[in-house]
mmCIF file of C-alpha atoms and ligand atoms in Angstrom:
data_model
loop_
_atom_site.group_PDB
_atom_site.id
_atom_site.type_symbol
_atom_site.label_atom_id
_atom_site.label_comp_id
_atom_site.label_asym_id
_atom_site.label_seq_id
_atom_site.Cartn_x
_atom_site.Cartn_y
_atom_site.Cartn_z
ATOM 1 C CA MET A 13 -9.151 14.448 -12.693
ATOM 2 C CA ARG A 14 -10.784 13.028 -15.772
ATOM 3 C CA THR A 15 -10.882 9.246 -16.039
ATOM 4 C CA VAL A 16 -10.637 6.850 -18.942
ATOM 5 C CA ARG A 17 -14.463 6.715 -18.887
ATOM 6 C CA ASP A 18 -14.603 10.407 -19.830
ATOM 7 C CA VAL A 19 -12.687 10.057 -23.103
ATOM 8 C CA ASP A 20 -13.116 8.255 -26.386
ATOM 9 C CA VAL A 21 -10.428 5.614 -26.849
ATOM 10 C CA ALA A 22 -11.797 4.104 -30.076
ATOM 11 C CA GLY A 23 -9.164 3.861 -32.793
ATOM 12 C CA LYS A 24 -6.496 5.325 -30.511
ATOM 13 C CA ARG A 25 -3.156 3.951 -29.414
ATOM 14 C CA VAL A 26 -3.381 3.969 -25.627
ATOM 15 C CA LEU A 27 -0.473 3.952 -23.169
ATOM 16 C CA VAL A 28 -1.467 2.667 -19.719
ATOM 17 C CA ARG A 29 0.853 3.021 -16.715
ATOM 18 C CA SER A 30 -0.075 0.355 -14.151
ATOM 19 C CA ASP A 31 1.603 -0.576 -10.883
ATOM 20 C CA LEU A 32 2.552 -4.178 -11.633
ATOM 21 C CA ASN A 33 5.241 -4.170 -8.945
ATOM 22 C CA VAL A 34 4.374 -7.648 -7.633
ATOM 23 C CA PRO A 35 6.390 -10.144 -5.596
ATOM 24 C CA LEU A 36 8.139 -12.806 -7.692
ATOM 25 C CA LYS A 37 9.304 -16.225 -6.553
ATOM 26 C CA ASP A 38 11.384 -18.629 -8.634
ATOM 27 C CA GLY A 39 10.692 -16.580 -11.760
ATOM 28 C CA ARG A 40 6.918 -16.586 -11.278
ATOM 29 C CA VAL A 41 4.399 -14.113 -9.893
ATOM 30 C CA ALA A 42 3.919 -14.963 -6.199
ATOM 31 C CA ASP A 43 0.919 -12.667 -5.593
ATOM 32 C CA ASP A 44 -1.069 -11.328 -8.544
ATOM 33 C CA THR A 45 -3.313 -8.918 -6.610
ATOM 34 C CA ARG A 46 -1.913 -5.833 -8.316
ATOM 35 C CA ILE A 47 -2.244 -7.448 -11.769
ATOM 36 C CA ARG A 48 -5.896 -8.327 -11.091
ATOM 37 C CA LYS A 49 -6.566 -4.787 -9.857
ATOM 38 C CA ALA A 50 -5.072 -3.410 -13.078
ATOM 39 C CA LEU A 51 -7.455 -5.448 -15.256
ATOM 40 C CA PRO A 52 -10.592 -3.239 -15.237
ATOM 41 C CA THR A 53 -8.768 -0.326 -16.882
ATOM 42 C CA ILE A 54 -6.974 -2.561 -19.375
ATOM 43 C CA GLU A 55 -10.239 -4.328 -20.238
ATOM 44 C CA HIS A 56 -12.080 -1.007 -20.517
ATOM 45 C CA VAL A 57 -9.546 0.220 -23.084
ATOM 46 C CA LEU A 58 -9.751 -3.032 -25.072
ATOM 47 C CA GLU A 59 -13.541 -3.219 -24.971
ATOM 48 C CA HIS A 60 -13.781 0.341 -26.256
ATOM 49 C CA ASP A 61 -11.810 -0.514 -29.374
ATOM 50 C CA ALA A 62 -8.437 1.085 -28.835
ATOM 51 C CA SER A 63 -6.308 0.323 -31.887
ATOM 52 C CA LYS A 64 -3.321 -0.647 -29.751
ATOM 53 C CA LEU A 65 -2.640 -0.963 -26.025
ATOM 54 C CA THR A 66 0.790 -0.558 -24.467
ATOM 55 C CA VAL A 67 1.059 -1.211 -20.728
ATOM 56 C CA CYS A 68 4.085 -0.131 -18.710
ATOM 57 C CA SER A 69 5.220 -0.506 -15.101
ATOM 58 C CA HIS A 70 8.199 -0.662 -12.791
ATOM 59 C CA LEU A 71 9.198 -3.739 -10.785
ATOM 60 C CA GLY A 72 11.406 -3.460 -7.723
ATOM 61 C CA ARG A 73 14.281 -1.011 -7.600
ATOM 62 C CA PRO A 74 16.873 -2.013 -10.229
ATOM 63 C CA LYS A 75 18.547 1.430 -10.039
ATOM 64 C CA GLY A 76 18.670 2.226 -13.756
ATOM 65 C CA LYS A 77 20.316 -1.039 -14.878
ATOM 66 C CA ALA A 78 18.847 -4.118 -16.537
ATOM 67 C CA ASP A 79 18.522 -6.885 -13.944
ATOM 68 C CA PRO A 80 17.103 -10.149 -15.331
ATOM 69 C CA SER A 81 15.715 -11.103 -11.908
ATOM 70 C CA LEU A 82 13.476 -7.995 -12.111
ATOM 71 C CA SER A 83 12.223 -8.507 -15.660
ATOM 72 C CA LEU A 84 8.475 -8.023 -16.140
ATOM 73 C CA ARG A 85 8.289 -11.098 -18.413
ATOM 74 C CA PRO A 86 6.615 -13.305 -15.761
ATOM 75 C CA VAL A 87 4.099 -10.491 -15.252
ATOM 76 C CA ALA A 88 3.364 -10.394 -19.002
ATOM 77 C CA ASP A 89 2.678 -14.146 -18.873
ATOM 78 C CA ARG A 90 0.322 -13.803 -15.902
ATOM 79 C CA LEU A 91 -1.407 -10.797 -17.469
ATOM 80 C CA ALA A 92 -1.990 -12.833 -20.650
ATOM 81 C CA GLU A 93 -3.533 -15.664 -18.578
ATOM 82 C CA LEU A 94 -5.830 -13.289 -16.707
ATOM 83 C CA LEU A 95 -6.855 -11.377 -19.844
ATOM 84 C CA GLY A 96 -7.313 -14.561 -21.841
ATOM 85 C CA ARG A 97 -5.405 -13.146 -24.816
ATOM 86 C CA PRO A 98 -1.779 -12.866 -25.929
ATOM 87 C CA VAL A 99 0.354 -10.119 -24.425
ATOM 88 C CA ALA A 100 3.480 -9.226 -26.398
ATOM 89 C CA PHE A 101 6.498 -8.367 -24.278
ATOM 90 C CA ALA A 102 9.148 -5.661 -24.562
ATOM 91 C CA ASP A 103 10.211 -5.279 -28.223
ATOM 92 C CA GLU A 104 7.732 -7.835 -29.571
ATOM 93 C CA ASP A 105 4.853 -6.552 -31.638
ATOM 94 C CA GLY A 106 1.233 -7.108 -30.679
ATOM 95 C CA GLU A 107 -2.143 -5.521 -30.169
ATOM 96 C CA VAL A 108 -1.572 -5.689 -26.404
ATOM 97 C CA ARG A 109 1.969 -5.268 -25.192
ATOM 98 C CA LEU A 110 3.748 -4.906 -21.852
ATOM 99 C CA LEU A 111 7.000 -2.939 -21.915
ATOM 100 C CA GLU A 112 10.054 -4.127 -19.984
ATOM 101 C CA ASN A 113 10.633 -2.768 -16.450
ATOM 102 C CA LEU A 114 10.743 1.021 -16.780
ATOM 103 C CA ARG A 115 13.361 1.301 -14.051
ATOM 104 C CA PHE A 116 15.968 -0.528 -16.155
ATOM 105 C CA GLU A 117 16.271 2.951 -17.664
ATOM 106 C CA PRO A 118 17.871 5.561 -15.328
ATOM 107 C CA ARG A 119 15.881 8.364 -16.979
ATOM 108 C CA GLU A 120 12.631 6.920 -15.563
ATOM 109 C CA THR A 121 13.237 7.841 -11.900
ATOM 110 C CA GLU A 122 15.047 11.038 -12.973
ATOM 111 C CA ASN A 123 11.807 12.092 -14.699
ATOM 112 C CA ASP A 124 13.908 12.913 -17.749
ATOM 113 C CA PRO A 125 11.776 14.623 -20.435
ATOM 114 C CA SER A 126 13.587 12.720 -23.209
ATOM 115 C CA PHE A 127 12.410 9.406 -21.719
ATOM 116 C CA ALA A 128 8.921 10.769 -21.062
ATOM 117 C CA LYS A 129 8.756 11.747 -24.747
ATOM 118 C CA GLU A 130 9.885 8.263 -25.821
ATOM 119 C CA LEU A 131 7.141 6.731 -23.671
ATOM 120 C CA ALA A 132 4.604 9.155 -25.099
ATOM 121 C CA GLY A 133 5.520 7.817 -28.553
ATOM 122 C CA HIS A 134 3.608 4.629 -27.672
ATOM 123 C CA GLY A 135 0.243 6.354 -27.488
ATOM 124 C CA ASP A 136 -2.213 9.019 -28.567
ATOM 125 C CA LEU A 137 -3.646 8.970 -25.042
ATOM 126 C CA PHE A 138 -2.048 8.324 -21.639
ATOM 127 C CA VAL A 139 -3.942 6.581 -18.840
ATOM 128 C CA ASN A 140 -2.283 6.571 -15.426
ATOM 129 C CA ASP A 141 -3.664 3.729 -13.330
ATOM 130 C CA ALA A 142 -0.576 3.258 -11.130
ATOM 131 C CA PHE A 143 -1.902 4.456 -7.799
ATOM 132 C CA GLY A 144 0.880 2.591 -5.955
ATOM 133 C CA ALA A 145 3.461 4.746 -7.744
ATOM 134 C CA ALA A 146 1.518 8.038 -7.629
ATOM 135 C CA HIS A 147 3.805 9.379 -4.882
ATOM 136 C CA ARG A 148 6.769 9.149 -7.286
ATOM 137 C CA ALA A 149 7.483 11.995 -9.725
ATOM 138 C CA HIS A 150 8.905 9.814 -12.493
ATOM 139 C CA ALA A 151 8.856 9.968 -16.293
ATOM 140 C CA SER A 152 6.006 7.435 -16.510
ATOM 141 C CA THR A 153 3.865 9.026 -13.777
ATOM 142 C CA VAL A 154 4.448 12.752 -14.318
ATOM 143 C CA GLY A 155 6.760 13.491 -17.256
ATOM 144 C CA VAL A 156 4.658 11.736 -19.883
ATOM 145 C CA THR A 157 1.581 13.837 -19.041
ATOM 146 C CA ARG A 158 3.381 16.838 -20.600
ATOM 147 C CA PHE A 159 3.382 15.100 -23.987
ATOM 148 C CA LEU A 160 -0.024 13.381 -24.240
ATOM 149 C CA PRO A 161 -3.651 13.999 -23.267
ATOM 150 C CA SER A 162 -3.755 12.267 -19.874
ATOM 151 C CA VAL A 163 -6.511 10.755 -17.747
ATOM 152 C CA ALA A 164 -6.777 8.576 -14.644
ATOM 153 C CA GLY A 165 -7.379 4.852 -14.823
ATOM 154 C CA LEU A 166 -10.268 3.264 -12.929
ATOM 155 C CA LEU A 167 -8.115 1.862 -10.108
ATOM 156 C CA LEU A 168 -6.250 5.110 -9.481
ATOM 157 C CA ALA A 169 -9.532 7.029 -9.425
ATOM 158 C CA ALA A 170 -11.164 4.505 -7.055
ATOM 159 C CA GLU A 171 -8.164 4.594 -4.697
ATOM 160 C CA VAL A 172 -8.112 8.390 -4.527
ATOM 161 C CA GLU A 173 -11.865 8.396 -3.889
ATOM 162 C CA ALA A 174 -11.851 5.669 -1.178
ATOM 163 C CA LEU A 175 -8.852 7.042 0.707
ATOM 164 C CA GLY A 176 -9.968 10.644 0.281
ATOM 165 C CA ARG A 177 -13.348 9.755 1.790
ATOM 166 C CA LEU A 178 -11.603 8.764 5.045
ATOM 167 C CA LEU A 179 -10.366 12.324 5.365
ATOM 168 C CA ARG A 180 -13.697 13.957 4.508
ATOM 169 C CA ASP A 181 -16.200 13.585 7.277
ATOM 170 C CA PRO A 182 -15.800 9.864 8.172
ATOM 171 C CA ALA A 183 -18.693 8.147 9.962
ATOM 172 C CA ARG A 184 -17.868 7.813 13.671
ATOM 173 C CA PRO A 185 -16.471 6.137 15.630
ATOM 174 C CA PHE A 186 -13.468 6.220 13.295
ATOM 175 C CA VAL A 187 -10.925 3.636 14.433
ATOM 176 C CA VAL A 188 -7.426 3.348 12.971
ATOM 177 C CA VAL A 189 -5.139 0.344 13.388
ATOM 178 C CA ILE A 190 -1.446 1.019 12.814
ATOM 179 C CA GLY A 191 1.299 -1.567 12.988
ATOM 180 C CA GLY A 192 4.670 -2.252 11.478
ATOM 181 C CA VAL A 193 8.214 -1.682 12.524
ATOM 182 C CA LYS A 194 9.154 1.987 12.684
ATOM 183 C CA VAL A 195 7.211 4.819 14.310
ATOM 184 C CA ALA A 196 9.105 7.344 12.160
ATOM 185 C CA ASP A 197 7.761 5.734 8.937
ATOM 186 C CA LYS A 198 4.161 6.112 10.083
ATOM 187 C CA ILE A 199 4.307 9.262 12.185
ATOM 188 C CA GLY A 200 2.843 11.381 9.365
ATOM 189 C CA VAL A 201 -0.383 9.365 9.319
ATOM 190 C CA ILE A 202 -0.441 8.858 13.089
ATOM 191 C CA ASP A 203 -0.230 12.627 13.485
ATOM 192 C CA ARG A 204 -3.025 13.201 10.971
ATOM 193 C CA PHE A 205 -5.218 10.536 12.557
ATOM 194 C CA THR A 206 -4.803 11.866 16.099
ATOM 195 C CA GLU A 207 -6.716 14.839 14.647
ATOM 196 C CA LEU A 208 -9.255 12.862 12.650
ATOM 197 C CA ALA A 209 -9.862 9.533 14.369
ATOM 198 C CA ASP A 210 -11.566 8.610 17.626
ATOM 199 C CA ALA A 211 -9.071 5.872 18.433
ATOM 200 C CA ILE A 212 -5.732 4.573 17.167
ATOM 201 C CA LEU A 213 -4.846 0.978 18.028
ATOM 202 C CA VAL A 214 -1.100 0.367 17.850
ATOM 203 C CA GLY A 215 0.573 -2.996 17.224
ATOM 204 C CA GLY A 216 3.708 -4.450 15.651
ATOM 205 C CA ALA A 217 7.259 -3.671 16.697
ATOM 206 C CA MET A 218 6.460 0.047 16.866
ATOM 207 C CA ALA A 219 4.233 -0.630 19.888
ATOM 208 C CA PHE A 220 7.396 -1.437 21.880
ATOM 209 C CA THR A 221 8.914 1.920 21.002
ATOM 210 C CA PHE A 222 5.723 3.558 22.323
ATOM 211 C CA LEU A 223 5.834 1.421 25.488
ATOM 212 C CA ALA A 224 9.552 2.105 26.030
ATOM 213 C CA SER A 225 8.882 5.837 25.632
ATOM 214 C CA LEU A 226 6.617 5.552 28.675
ATOM 215 C CA GLY A 227 9.460 3.974 30.672
ATOM 216 C CA ILE A 228 8.074 0.412 30.450
ATOM 217 C CA ASP A 229 10.767 -2.287 30.384
ATOM 218 C CA VAL A 230 10.056 -4.352 27.251
ATOM 219 C CA ALA A 231 13.114 -6.625 27.712
ATOM 220 C CA ALA A 232 14.758 -7.545 24.377
ATOM 221 C CA SER A 233 11.809 -6.388 22.217
ATOM 222 C CA ARG A 234 12.760 -4.359 19.172
ATOM 223 C CA THR A 235 12.631 -0.654 20.025
ATOM 224 C CA GLU A 236 13.921 2.518 18.423
ATOM 225 C CA ASP A 237 16.537 4.895 19.807
ATOM 226 C CA ALA A 238 15.893 8.036 21.845
ATOM 227 C CA GLU A 239 14.821 9.940 18.714
ATOM 228 C CA GLY A 240 12.207 7.340 17.740
ATOM 229 C CA GLN A 241 10.972 7.190 21.325
ATOM 230 C CA GLY A 242 10.741 10.981 21.402
ATOM 231 C CA ILE A 243 8.516 10.886 18.302
ATOM 232 C CA ALA A 244 6.344 8.240 19.977
ATOM 233 C CA ARG A 245 6.037 10.215 23.192
ATOM 234 C CA ARG A 246 5.019 13.363 21.342
ATOM 235 C CA ALA A 247 2.380 11.381 19.421
ATOM 236 C CA LEU A 248 0.962 10.139 22.745
ATOM 237 C CA GLU A 249 0.824 13.709 24.056
ATOM 238 C CA ASP A 250 -0.780 15.036 20.867
ATOM 239 C CA ALA A 251 -3.396 12.270 20.959
ATOM 240 C CA LYS A 252 -4.302 13.156 24.527
ATOM 241 C CA ARG A 253 -4.590 16.865 23.745
ATOM 242 C CA ARG A 254 -6.719 16.116 20.662
ATOM 243 C CA GLU A 255 -8.941 13.683 22.582
ATOM 244 C CA CYS A 256 -8.019 10.706 20.437
ATOM 245 C CA GLU A 257 -7.572 7.421 22.310
ATOM 246 C CA LEU A 258 -4.147 6.027 21.413
ATOM 247 C CA LEU A 259 -4.139 2.435 22.658
ATOM 248 C CA LEU A 260 -1.072 0.258 23.189
ATOM 249 C CA PRO A 261 -0.966 -3.522 23.699
ATOM 250 C CA ILE A 262 -1.618 -4.719 27.250
ATOM 251 C CA ASP A 263 -0.256 -8.226 26.720
ATOM 252 C CA VAL A 264 2.018 -9.888 24.178
ATOM 253 C CA ILE A 265 3.281 -13.190 22.885
ATOM 254 C CA ALA A 266 6.915 -13.161 23.981
ATOM 255 C CA ALA A 267 9.577 -15.485 22.584
ATOM 256 C CA ASP A 268 13.253 -16.247 23.169
ATOM 257 C CA LYS A 269 14.077 -15.749 19.476
ATOM 258 C CA VAL A 270 12.500 -14.744 16.142
ATOM 259 C CA ASP A 271 11.918 -18.268 14.931
ATOM 260 C CA ALA A 272 8.972 -20.530 14.220
ATOM 261 C CA ASP A 273 10.289 -23.020 16.843
ATOM 262 C CA ALA A 274 11.012 -20.404 19.501
ATOM 263 C CA ALA A 275 9.838 -20.965 23.075
ATOM 264 C CA THR A 276 6.838 -18.658 23.664
ATOM 265 C CA THR A 277 4.754 -17.321 26.541
ATOM 266 C CA VAL A 278 1.816 -14.920 26.944
ATOM 267 C CA VAL A 279 2.606 -12.093 29.362
ATOM 268 C CA PRO A 280 1.503 -8.567 30.284
ATOM 269 C CA VAL A 281 3.661 -6.037 28.395
ATOM 270 C CA ALA A 282 5.612 -5.037 31.486
ATOM 271 C CA GLU A 283 6.504 -8.651 32.338
ATOM 272 C CA ILE A 284 8.383 -9.885 29.270
ATOM 273 C CA PRO A 285 11.106 -12.251 30.601
ATOM 274 C CA LYS A 286 14.650 -10.881 30.519
ATOM 275 C CA GLY A 287 16.285 -11.489 27.143
ATOM 276 C CA TRP A 288 12.912 -12.303 25.484
ATOM 277 C CA MET A 289 11.005 -10.174 23.024
ATOM 278 C CA GLY A 290 7.395 -9.410 22.215
ATOM 279 C CA LEU A 291 6.559 -10.675 18.711
ATOM 280 C CA ASP A 292 2.755 -10.407 18.587
ATOM 281 C CA ILE A 293 -0.113 -8.828 20.500
ATOM 282 C CA GLY A 294 -1.637 -11.107 23.165
ATOM 283 C CA PRO A 295 -5.216 -12.408 23.625
ATOM 284 C CA GLN A 296 -6.362 -9.613 25.943
ATOM 285 C CA THR A 297 -5.123 -6.994 23.488
ATOM 286 C CA ILE A 298 -6.906 -8.817 20.664
ATOM 287 C CA GLU A 299 -10.121 -8.691 22.686
ATOM 288 C CA LEU A 300 -9.649 -5.005 23.488
ATOM 289 C CA TYR A 301 -8.867 -4.045 19.877
ATOM 290 C CA ALA A 302 -11.633 -6.265 18.436
ATOM 291 C CA GLY A 303 -14.083 -4.504 20.785
ATOM 292 C CA TRP A 304 -13.119 -1.114 19.341
ATOM 293 C CA LEU A 305 -13.339 -2.427 15.787
ATOM 294 C CA GLY A 306 -16.733 -4.010 16.465
ATOM 295 C CA GLY A 307 -18.159 -0.621 17.448
ATOM 296 C CA ALA A 308 -16.515 1.340 14.638
ATOM 297 C CA LYS A 309 -18.314 2.967 11.691
ATOM 298 C CA THR A 310 -15.105 3.730 9.789
ATOM 299 C CA ILE A 311 -11.863 1.718 9.936
ATOM 300 C CA PHE A 312 -8.448 2.233 8.411
ATOM 301 C CA TRP A 313 -5.768 -0.421 8.908
ATOM 302 C CA ASN A 314 -2.106 -0.311 7.914
ATOM 303 C CA GLY A 315 0.658 -2.596 9.181
ATOM 304 C CA PRO A 316 0.792 -6.025 10.872
ATOM 305 C CA MET A 317 0.422 -6.590 14.621
ATOM 306 C CA GLY A 318 3.328 -9.012 14.869
ATOM 307 C CA VAL A 319 5.805 -11.134 12.923
ATOM 308 C CA PHE A 320 2.899 -12.723 11.054
ATOM 309 C CA GLU A 321 5.100 -14.484 8.481
ATOM 310 C CA LEU A 322 5.876 -16.947 11.320
ATOM 311 C CA GLU A 323 2.874 -19.004 12.359
ATOM 312 C CA PRO A 324 3.290 -18.660 16.176
ATOM 313 C CA PHE A 325 3.169 -14.852 15.821
ATOM 314 C CA ALA A 326 0.392 -14.517 13.222
ATOM 315 C CA LYS A 327 -2.666 -14.737 15.507
ATOM 316 C CA GLY A 328 -2.863 -11.040 16.360
ATOM 317 C CA THR A 329 -2.707 -9.879 12.749
ATOM 318 C CA LEU A 330 -5.206 -12.513 11.563
ATOM 319 C CA ALA A 331 -7.576 -11.680 14.437
ATOM 320 C CA ILE A 332 -7.487 -8.002 13.441
ATOM 321 C CA ALA A 333 -8.213 -8.981 9.814
ATOM 322 C CA GLN A 334 -11.187 -11.007 11.056
ATOM 323 C CA ALA A 335 -12.448 -8.207 13.309
ATOM 324 C CA VAL A 336 -12.222 -5.651 10.485
ATOM 325 C CA ALA A 337 -14.129 -8.031 8.181
ATOM 326 C CA GLU A 338 -16.836 -8.703 10.771
ATOM 327 C CA SER A 339 -17.502 -5.055 11.585
ATOM 328 C CA ASP A 340 -20.258 -3.089 9.834
ATOM 329 C CA ALA A 341 -17.871 -0.204 9.282
ATOM 330 C CA THR A 342 -16.639 1.199 5.990
ATOM 331 C CA SER A 343 -13.206 -0.416 6.050
ATOM 332 C CA VAL A 344 -10.059 0.482 4.181
ATOM 333 C CA VAL A 345 -6.919 -1.628 4.374
ATOM 334 C CA GLY A 346 -3.646 -0.415 2.872
ATOM 335 C CA GLY A 347 -0.016 -1.501 2.781
ATOM 336 C CA GLY A 348 1.456 -4.746 1.437
ATOM 337 C CA ASP A 349 1.614 -6.618 4.755
ATOM 338 C CA SER A 350 -1.895 -5.846 5.955
ATOM 339 C CA VAL A 351 -3.261 -6.691 2.501
ATOM 340 C CA ALA A 352 -1.348 -10.011 2.624
ATOM 341 C CA ALA A 353 -2.872 -10.634 6.081
ATOM 342 C CA VAL A 354 -6.386 -9.941 4.793
ATOM 343 C CA ASN A 355 -5.757 -12.418 1.964
ATOM 344 C CA MET A 356 -4.283 -14.966 4.386
ATOM 345 C CA ALA A 357 -7.353 -14.664 6.604
ATOM 346 C CA GLY A 358 -9.524 -15.095 3.488
ATOM 347 C CA VAL A 359 -11.568 -11.966 4.213
ATOM 348 C CA ALA A 360 -10.529 -9.590 1.393
ATOM 349 C CA GLU A 361 -14.061 -9.727 -0.078
ATOM 350 C CA ARG A 362 -15.489 -8.364 3.155
ATOM 351 C CA ILE A 363 -13.298 -5.255 3.254
ATOM 352 C CA THR A 364 -14.827 -2.152 1.645
ATOM 353 C CA HIS A 365 -11.588 -1.099 -0.055
ATOM 354 C CA VAL A 366 -8.290 -2.981 -0.175
ATOM 355 C CA SER A 367 -5.707 -0.464 -1.346
ATOM 356 C CA THR A 368 -2.887 -1.383 -3.723
ATOM 357 C CA GLY A 369 -0.851 1.531 -2.430
ATOM 358 C CA GLY A 370 1.639 1.332 0.420
ATOM 359 C CA GLY A 371 3.658 4.539 0.498
ATOM 360 C CA ALA A 372 1.213 6.277 -1.856
ATOM 361 C CA ALA A 373 -1.771 5.558 0.422
ATOM 362 C CA LEU A 374 0.084 6.771 3.504
ATOM 363 C CA GLU A 375 1.230 9.969 1.781
ATOM 364 C CA LEU A 376 -2.282 10.705 0.553
ATOM 365 C CA LEU A 377 -3.670 10.187 4.073
ATOM 366 C CA GLU A 378 -0.942 12.385 5.547
ATOM 367 C CA GLY A 379 -2.351 15.122 3.358
ATOM 368 C CA LYS A 380 0.577 15.251 0.946
ATOM 369 C CA GLU A 381 -0.076 15.992 -2.698
ATOM 370 C CA LEU A 382 0.740 12.953 -4.863
ATOM 371 C CA PRO A 383 2.731 14.087 -7.941
ATOM 372 C CA GLY A 384 1.058 11.483 -10.175
ATOM 373 C CA VAL A 385 -2.413 12.696 -9.174
ATOM 374 C CA LYS A 386 -1.463 16.362 -9.404
ATOM 375 C CA ALA A 387 -0.194 15.827 -12.959
ATOM 376 C CA LEU A 388 -3.594 14.350 -13.935
ATOM 377 C CA GLU A 389 -5.439 17.253 -12.309
ATOM 378 C CA GLU A 390 -3.279 19.683 -14.260
ATOM 379 C CA ALA A 391 -3.888 17.711 -17.447
ATOM 380 C CA ALA A 392 -7.647 18.080 -16.913
ATOM 381 C CA SER A 393 -7.557 21.852 -16.447
HETATM 382 C C1 3PG B 291 5.043 0.098 -4.040
HETATM 383 O O1 3PG B 291 5.296 -1.117 -4.062
HETATM 384 O O2 3PG B 291 4.719 0.716 -3.004
HETATM 385 C C2 3PG B 291 5.028 0.839 -5.335
HETATM 386 O O3 3PG B 291 5.072 -0.030 -6.416
HETATM 387 C C3 3PG B 291 6.127 1.870 -5.375
HETATM 388 O O4 3PG B 291 7.394 1.263 -5.372
HETATM 389 P P1 3PG B 291 8.661 2.107 -4.922
HETATM 390 O O5 3PG B 291 8.543 2.366 -3.447
HETATM 391 O O6 3PG B 291 9.873 1.265 -5.272
HETATM 392 O O7 3PG B 291 8.655 3.405 -5.698
#
């Protein structure tokens, strides 16, 4: 891949695809992390005297129809504040402009060449900086590269480099923390990491599917069906064969309901009261996992350890964030929830690389080729 640093942008009209898919609340940007991460490329283009800059992105999944609640206008406003200069929006004219949500147009996700060509009309050069959308073969990530000279933005290049480094000869011990709801969603990376990592620490609802697959009674905890449990059991067997330690929680915070005022108790995993459910990892598990993280030289973390949006079940996830920050390891955190946890714990600055990619980061780590990256590689050759 060539990056925006390798080309001359002076006097050119530049089209930048960013991933500005940010959470909105009451018509305002609720978390501007992705906008901030898009700034270096945008600023690079402006500082190197591009004649015009057009930024484009998707927001949410409007399914090819205009949906005012998914307009990028609030993002244009925030981008203008962060850049300290006006940002024209949609059909307005301006030196810097953000287009309306690309997914209001059905031809975007269909990767329709006619839409790719229309997008290409905004520039003499295309810069793809949307790492978070690099696993999507859409008009703005792949199609447009057929019509314009195309290079990677600084964020996309840094993401590919930081995540790729985990796969190439990581310093050991290499410890992976995986949480979240469904085993099936993460099995690709779990499988890859049973080959690459020294230990995988499992948390979140998926831990109960693993525990249930071993015949442990987890009471009313959320578990997957026989298929999901089969996937979990095979992962445990693979880990053993490949000499990777796959650790499961030993104790949990159990509650009678998923609610901030639920009654709670700390119990060993096999002793969750009847009708109650595990909603976070317990203190002994935190100690065990923090011990592994403290000794690690490389760490990758994706997915929360519990229902961390609710204060009584946030301790496990925040403790992991703290342990990752305190370790001397090269640390990479990916996925919206774990990134939110790192921000909540106030330790983002102490993580080596906080990825803006959820699905894209997981697919890259699984070893899948990302269409957006492949298109840039082809453009370079
Ligand atoms: C993300 O939030 O992971 C990216 O912006 C991609 O969004 P998508 O899953 O709707 O394609």
